[in-house]
Coordinates of C-alpha atoms in Angstrom, one line a residue:
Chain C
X1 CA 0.0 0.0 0.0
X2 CA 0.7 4.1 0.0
X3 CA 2.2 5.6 2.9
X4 CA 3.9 8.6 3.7
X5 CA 7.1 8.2 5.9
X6 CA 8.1 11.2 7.2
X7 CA 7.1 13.1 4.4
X8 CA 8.1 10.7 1.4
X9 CA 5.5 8.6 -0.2
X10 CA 6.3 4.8 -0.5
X11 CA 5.0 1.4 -1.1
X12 CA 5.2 -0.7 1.6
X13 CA 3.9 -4.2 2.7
X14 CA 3.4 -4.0 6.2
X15 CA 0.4 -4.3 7.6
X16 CA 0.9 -3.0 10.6
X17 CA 3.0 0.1 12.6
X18 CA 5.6 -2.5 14.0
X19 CA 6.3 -4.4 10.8
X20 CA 6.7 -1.6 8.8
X21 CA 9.6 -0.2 10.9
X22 CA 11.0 -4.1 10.6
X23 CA 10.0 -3.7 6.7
X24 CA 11.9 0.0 6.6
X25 CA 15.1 -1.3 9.0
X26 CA 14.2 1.0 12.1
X27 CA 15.4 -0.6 15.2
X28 CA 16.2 0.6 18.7
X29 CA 13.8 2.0 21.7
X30 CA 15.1 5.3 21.1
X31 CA 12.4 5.9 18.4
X32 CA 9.3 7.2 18.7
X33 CA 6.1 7.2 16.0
X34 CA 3.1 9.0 15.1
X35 CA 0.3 7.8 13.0
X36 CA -1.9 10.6 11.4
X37 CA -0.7 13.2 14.1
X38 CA -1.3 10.9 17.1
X39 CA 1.0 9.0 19.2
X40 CA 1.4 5.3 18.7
X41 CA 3.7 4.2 21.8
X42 CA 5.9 1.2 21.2
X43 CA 3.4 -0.8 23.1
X44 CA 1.1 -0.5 20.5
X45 CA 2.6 -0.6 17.3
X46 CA 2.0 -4.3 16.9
X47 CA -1.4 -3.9 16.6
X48 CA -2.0 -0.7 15.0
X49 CA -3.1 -1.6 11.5
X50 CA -2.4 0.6 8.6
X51 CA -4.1 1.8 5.7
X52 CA -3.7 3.5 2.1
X53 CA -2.3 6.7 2.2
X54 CA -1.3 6.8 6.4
X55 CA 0.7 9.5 7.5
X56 CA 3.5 7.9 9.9
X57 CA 6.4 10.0 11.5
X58 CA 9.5 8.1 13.0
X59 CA 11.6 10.2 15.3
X60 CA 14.5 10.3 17.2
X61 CA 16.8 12.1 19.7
X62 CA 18.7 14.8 18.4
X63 CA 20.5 17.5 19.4
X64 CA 18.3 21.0 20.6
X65 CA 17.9 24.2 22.5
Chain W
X1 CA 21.1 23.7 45.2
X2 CA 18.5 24.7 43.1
X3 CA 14.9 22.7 43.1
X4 CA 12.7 22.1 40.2
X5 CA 9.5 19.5 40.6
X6 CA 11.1 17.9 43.4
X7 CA 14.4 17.4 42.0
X8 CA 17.7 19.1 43.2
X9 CA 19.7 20.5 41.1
X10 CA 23.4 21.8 41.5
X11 CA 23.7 23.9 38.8
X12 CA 21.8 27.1 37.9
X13 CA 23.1 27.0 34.4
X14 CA 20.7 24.7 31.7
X15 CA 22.6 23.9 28.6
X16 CA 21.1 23.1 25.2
X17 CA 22.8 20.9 23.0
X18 CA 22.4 22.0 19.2
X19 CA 25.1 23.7 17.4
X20 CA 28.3 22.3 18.6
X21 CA 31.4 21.4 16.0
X22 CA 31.4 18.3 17.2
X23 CA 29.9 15.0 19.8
X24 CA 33.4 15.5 21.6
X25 CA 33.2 19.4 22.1
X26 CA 29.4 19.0 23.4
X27 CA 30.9 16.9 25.9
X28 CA 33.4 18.6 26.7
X29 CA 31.1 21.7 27.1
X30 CA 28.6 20.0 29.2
X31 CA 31.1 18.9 31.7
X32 CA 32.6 22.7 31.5
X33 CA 29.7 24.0 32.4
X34 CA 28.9 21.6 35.7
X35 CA 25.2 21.8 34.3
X36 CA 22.8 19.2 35.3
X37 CA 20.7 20.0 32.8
X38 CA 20.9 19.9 28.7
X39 CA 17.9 20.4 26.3
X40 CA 17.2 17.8 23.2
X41 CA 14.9 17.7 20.8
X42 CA 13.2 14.9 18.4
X43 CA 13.6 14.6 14.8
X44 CA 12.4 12.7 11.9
X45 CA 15.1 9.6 11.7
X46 CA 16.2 8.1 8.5
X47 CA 15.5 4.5 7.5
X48 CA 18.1 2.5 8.8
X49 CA 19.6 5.4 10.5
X50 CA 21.5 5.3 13.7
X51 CA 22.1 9.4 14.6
X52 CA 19.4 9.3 17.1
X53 CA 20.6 6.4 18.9
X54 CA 24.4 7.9 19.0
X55 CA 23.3 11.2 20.3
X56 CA 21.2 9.7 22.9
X57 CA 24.0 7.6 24.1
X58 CA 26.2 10.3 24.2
X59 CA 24.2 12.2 26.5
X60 CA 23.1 9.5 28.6
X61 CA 26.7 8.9 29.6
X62 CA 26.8 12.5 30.6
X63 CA 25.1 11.7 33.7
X64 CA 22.8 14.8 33.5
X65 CA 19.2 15.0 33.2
X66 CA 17.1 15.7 30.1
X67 CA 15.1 18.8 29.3
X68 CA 13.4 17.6 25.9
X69 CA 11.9 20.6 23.6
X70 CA 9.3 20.6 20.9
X71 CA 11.1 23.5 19.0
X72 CA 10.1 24.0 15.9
X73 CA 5.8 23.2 16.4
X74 CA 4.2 25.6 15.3
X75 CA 0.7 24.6 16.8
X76 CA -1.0 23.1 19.9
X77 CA -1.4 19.6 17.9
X78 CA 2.3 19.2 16.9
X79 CA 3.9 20.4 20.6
X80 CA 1.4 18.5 22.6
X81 CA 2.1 15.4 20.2
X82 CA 5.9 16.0 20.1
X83 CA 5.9 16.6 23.9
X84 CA 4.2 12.7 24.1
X85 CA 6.5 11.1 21.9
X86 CA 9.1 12.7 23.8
X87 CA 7.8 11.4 27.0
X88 CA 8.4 7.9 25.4
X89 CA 11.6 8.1 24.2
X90 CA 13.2 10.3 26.6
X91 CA 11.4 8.5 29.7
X92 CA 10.6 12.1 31.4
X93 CA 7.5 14.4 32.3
X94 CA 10.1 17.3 31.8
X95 CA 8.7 19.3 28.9
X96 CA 10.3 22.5 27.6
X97 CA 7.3 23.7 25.7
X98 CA 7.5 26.0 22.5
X99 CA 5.0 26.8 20.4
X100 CA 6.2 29.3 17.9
X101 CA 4.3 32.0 16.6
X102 CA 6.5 33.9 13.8
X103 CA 9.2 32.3 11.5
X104 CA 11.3 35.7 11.4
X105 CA 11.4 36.6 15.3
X106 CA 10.8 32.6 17.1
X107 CA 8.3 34.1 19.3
X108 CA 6.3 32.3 21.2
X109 CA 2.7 31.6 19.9
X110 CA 1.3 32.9 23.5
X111 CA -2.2 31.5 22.8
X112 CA -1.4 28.3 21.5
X113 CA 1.6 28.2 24.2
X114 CA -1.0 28.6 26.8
X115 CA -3.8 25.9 25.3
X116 CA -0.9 23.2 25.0
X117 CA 0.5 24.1 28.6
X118 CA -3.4 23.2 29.8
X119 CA -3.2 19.9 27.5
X120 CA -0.1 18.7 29.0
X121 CA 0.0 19.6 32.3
X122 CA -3.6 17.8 32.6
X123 CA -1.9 15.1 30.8
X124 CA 0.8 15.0 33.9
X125 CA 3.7 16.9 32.3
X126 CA 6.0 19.0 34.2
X127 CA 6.0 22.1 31.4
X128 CA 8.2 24.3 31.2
X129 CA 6.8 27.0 28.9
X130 CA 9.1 29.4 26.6
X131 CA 7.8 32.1 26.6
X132 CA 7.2 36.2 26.9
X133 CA 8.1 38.8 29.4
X134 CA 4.0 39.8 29.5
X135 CA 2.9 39.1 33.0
X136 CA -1.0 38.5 31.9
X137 CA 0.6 35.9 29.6
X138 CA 2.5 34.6 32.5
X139 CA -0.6 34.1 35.1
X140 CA -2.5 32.4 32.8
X141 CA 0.4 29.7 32.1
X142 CA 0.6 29.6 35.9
X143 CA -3.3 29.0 35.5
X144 CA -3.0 26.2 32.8
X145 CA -0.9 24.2 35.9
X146 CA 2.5 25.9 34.8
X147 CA 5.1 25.6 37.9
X148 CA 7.7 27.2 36.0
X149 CA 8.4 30.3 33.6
X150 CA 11.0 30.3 31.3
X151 CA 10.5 34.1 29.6
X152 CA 12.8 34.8 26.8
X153 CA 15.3 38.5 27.3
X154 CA 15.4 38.6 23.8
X155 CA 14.9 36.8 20.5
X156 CA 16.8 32.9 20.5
X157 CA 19.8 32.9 19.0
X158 CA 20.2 36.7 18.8
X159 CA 22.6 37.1 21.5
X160 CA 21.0 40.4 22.6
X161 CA 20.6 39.9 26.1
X162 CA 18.8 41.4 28.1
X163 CA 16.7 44.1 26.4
X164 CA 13.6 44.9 28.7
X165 CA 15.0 45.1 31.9
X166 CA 12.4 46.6 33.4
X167 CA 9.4 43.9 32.0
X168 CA 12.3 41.3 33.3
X169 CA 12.3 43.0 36.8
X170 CA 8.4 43.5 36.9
X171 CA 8.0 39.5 36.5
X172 CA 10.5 38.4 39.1
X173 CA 8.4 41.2 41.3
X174 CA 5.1 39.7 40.7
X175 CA 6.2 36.2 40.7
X176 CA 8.2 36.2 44.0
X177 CA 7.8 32.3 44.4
X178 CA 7.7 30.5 40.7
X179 CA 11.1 29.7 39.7
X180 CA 12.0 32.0 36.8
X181 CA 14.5 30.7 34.0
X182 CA 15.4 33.4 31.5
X183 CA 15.4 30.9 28.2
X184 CA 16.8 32.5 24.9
X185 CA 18.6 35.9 23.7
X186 CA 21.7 35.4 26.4
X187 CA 25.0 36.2 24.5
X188 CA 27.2 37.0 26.8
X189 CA 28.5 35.7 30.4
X190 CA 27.5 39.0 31.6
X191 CA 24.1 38.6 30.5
X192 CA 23.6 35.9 32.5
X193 CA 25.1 37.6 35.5
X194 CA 22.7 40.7 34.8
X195 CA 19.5 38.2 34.8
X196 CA 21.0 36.0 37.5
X197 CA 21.4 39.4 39.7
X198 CA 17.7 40.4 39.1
X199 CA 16.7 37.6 41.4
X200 CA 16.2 34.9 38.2
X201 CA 16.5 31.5 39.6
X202 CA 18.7 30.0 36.6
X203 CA 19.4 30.4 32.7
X204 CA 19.0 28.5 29.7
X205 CA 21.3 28.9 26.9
X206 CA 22.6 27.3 23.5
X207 CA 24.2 29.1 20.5
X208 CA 26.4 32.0 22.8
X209 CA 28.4 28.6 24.0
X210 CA 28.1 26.3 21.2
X211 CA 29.3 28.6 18.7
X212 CA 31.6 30.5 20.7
X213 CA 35.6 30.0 19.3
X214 CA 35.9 27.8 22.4
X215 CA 32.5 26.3 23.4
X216 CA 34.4 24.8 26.3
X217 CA 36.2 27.9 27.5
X218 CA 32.5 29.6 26.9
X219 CA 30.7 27.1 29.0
X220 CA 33.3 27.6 31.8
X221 CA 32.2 31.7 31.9
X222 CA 28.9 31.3 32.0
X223 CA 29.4 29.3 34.6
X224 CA 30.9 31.6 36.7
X225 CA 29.5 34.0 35.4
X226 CA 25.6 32.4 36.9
X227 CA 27.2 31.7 39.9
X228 CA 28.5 35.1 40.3
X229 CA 25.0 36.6 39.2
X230 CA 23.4 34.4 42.1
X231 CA 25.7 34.8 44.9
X232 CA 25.5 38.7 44.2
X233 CA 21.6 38.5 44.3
X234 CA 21.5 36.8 47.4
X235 CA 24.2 39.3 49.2
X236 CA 22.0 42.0 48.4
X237 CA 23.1 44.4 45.5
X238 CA 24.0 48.2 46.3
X239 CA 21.4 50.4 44.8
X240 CA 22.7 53.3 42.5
X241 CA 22.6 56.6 43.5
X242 CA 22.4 59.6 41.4
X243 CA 25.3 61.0 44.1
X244 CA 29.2 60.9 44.6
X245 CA 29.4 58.8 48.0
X246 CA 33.1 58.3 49.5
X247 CA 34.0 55.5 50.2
X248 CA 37.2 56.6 52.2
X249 CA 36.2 57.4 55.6
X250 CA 36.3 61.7 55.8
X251 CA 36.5 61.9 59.6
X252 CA 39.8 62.3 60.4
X253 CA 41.6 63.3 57.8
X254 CA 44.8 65.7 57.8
X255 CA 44.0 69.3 56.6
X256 CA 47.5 70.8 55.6
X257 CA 46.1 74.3 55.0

């Protein structure tokens, strides 16, 4: 399906939040993810299904004022 | 020490950690400055990407706490939804909340600033709110459940200083008992030492350090330079008088004609 990860459209196969980042090679506990403007915790991204055209966000620390 | 929500802190000087020429020299700085406190902020992460994860180590083995930011949110829905994904990753209620209302100046959005500062603190975030020098603005962040004030002395980055010293008194006059952190427009030591001697409880400051010709050298003055402010606040300052006033005592002195 269509998605747009952090800001970049692309076809992915994941069905769901967690897979994707599997599907993308994000690792690590240091990231955090929005879905459509909300928070999807770590927790949850297992079960948080996508769909065509999701809006996802995938964030780290960096360095700020 | 210096308390804020219940934890002690030794150092009066917060340190944000953009800007630096390098990992090493951030380091470096940090420990210069003898701060317990550095500011980070969360960005989008490439795929496969491990910058995140080598920053965040970095600071971890700094062994000072974390003030994450949402700079750069423009409304209430990206900083309240940074601010949460920032409670996940960084593992702290600590939010220093910006919600910024012009692209030319970085001034705070005030309304939005307030309406996210409700959301959050509701939501069981310590917020710390960047914002203004207006004291109406101010009482209704300590309304929203604010405990803290960080008011800018002038524009971030700019290295002004201090350039309403009288709004700057007028808040730490109303606001005898909310710690006050001037946050942005510090460019010198001596800025710091003018807020710190208005009775400010500490400073937050980025760019005058990290792109100073020595960021460590820099970090070590404003150190010294907060301290100084502080201890000179709490000896009680001279007030200045528009008279000549020896210092020398006159009783006693030789006249020779």
């Amino acid at each position: 399906m269509k998605l747009i990860v952090n800001g970049e459209a692309l076809e992915a196969k994941a069905a769901t939040l967690d897979a994707l980042l599997k599907e993308l090679d994000y690792e690590g506990g240091w990231l955090a993810t929005a879905l459509n403007g909300d928070v999807v915790p770590a927790a949850k991204r297992p079960e948080f299904q996508l769909s065509e055209g999701d809006r996802i966000e995938i964030l780290s620390p960096m360095q700020g004022g | 020490m210096f308390d804020l929500f219940g934890t002690k802190l030794a150092s009066r000087l917060l340190l944000g950690t953009a800007q630096y020429p390098s990992p090493a020299v951030l380091a470096e700085a940090v420990k210069a400055s003898g701060t317990s406190v550095v500011t980070a902020s969360l960005r989008r992460e490439m795929a496969g990407g491990r910058g995140g994860e080598q920053f965040w180590s970095l600071i971890r083995s700094l062994g000072v706490r974390v003030l994450p930011n949402t700079a750069g949110c423009h409304s209430v829905k990206e900083a309240v939804t940074t601010a949460k994904m920032a409670r996940e990753v960084f593992g702290t209620s600590w939010i220093k909340l910006e919600v910024i209302g012009n692209h030319d100046t970085l001034q705070p959005d005030v309304f939005g600033l307030v309406e996210a500062a409700r959301i959050l603190c509701e939501d069981g975030f310590d917020v710390f709110p960047y914002t203004t020098d207006d004291l109406v603005v101010a009482e209704r962040l300590l309304g929203a459940g604010c405990k803290v004030l960080m008011p800018w002395c002038a524009p971030i980055g700019s290295a002004l200083g201090p350039v309403n010293m009288m709004a700057l008194r007028s808040m730490r006059g109303h606001f005898p008992d909310v710690p006050l952190i001037v946050d942005a427009g510090l460019g010198r030591p001596s800025h710091a030492a003018t807020v710190m001697e208005l009775g400010f409880d500490a400073v937050l400051l980025n760019t005058a350090i990290a792109k100073a010709a020595d960021p460590v050298g820099m970090a070590r003055a404003f150190s010294k330079a907060v301290d100084a402010g502080r201890e000179a606040f709490c000896s009680g300052l001279l007030e200045p008088r528009d008279v000549a006033v020896p210092s020398t005592p006159t009783i006693g002195r030789a006249v020779f004609s």
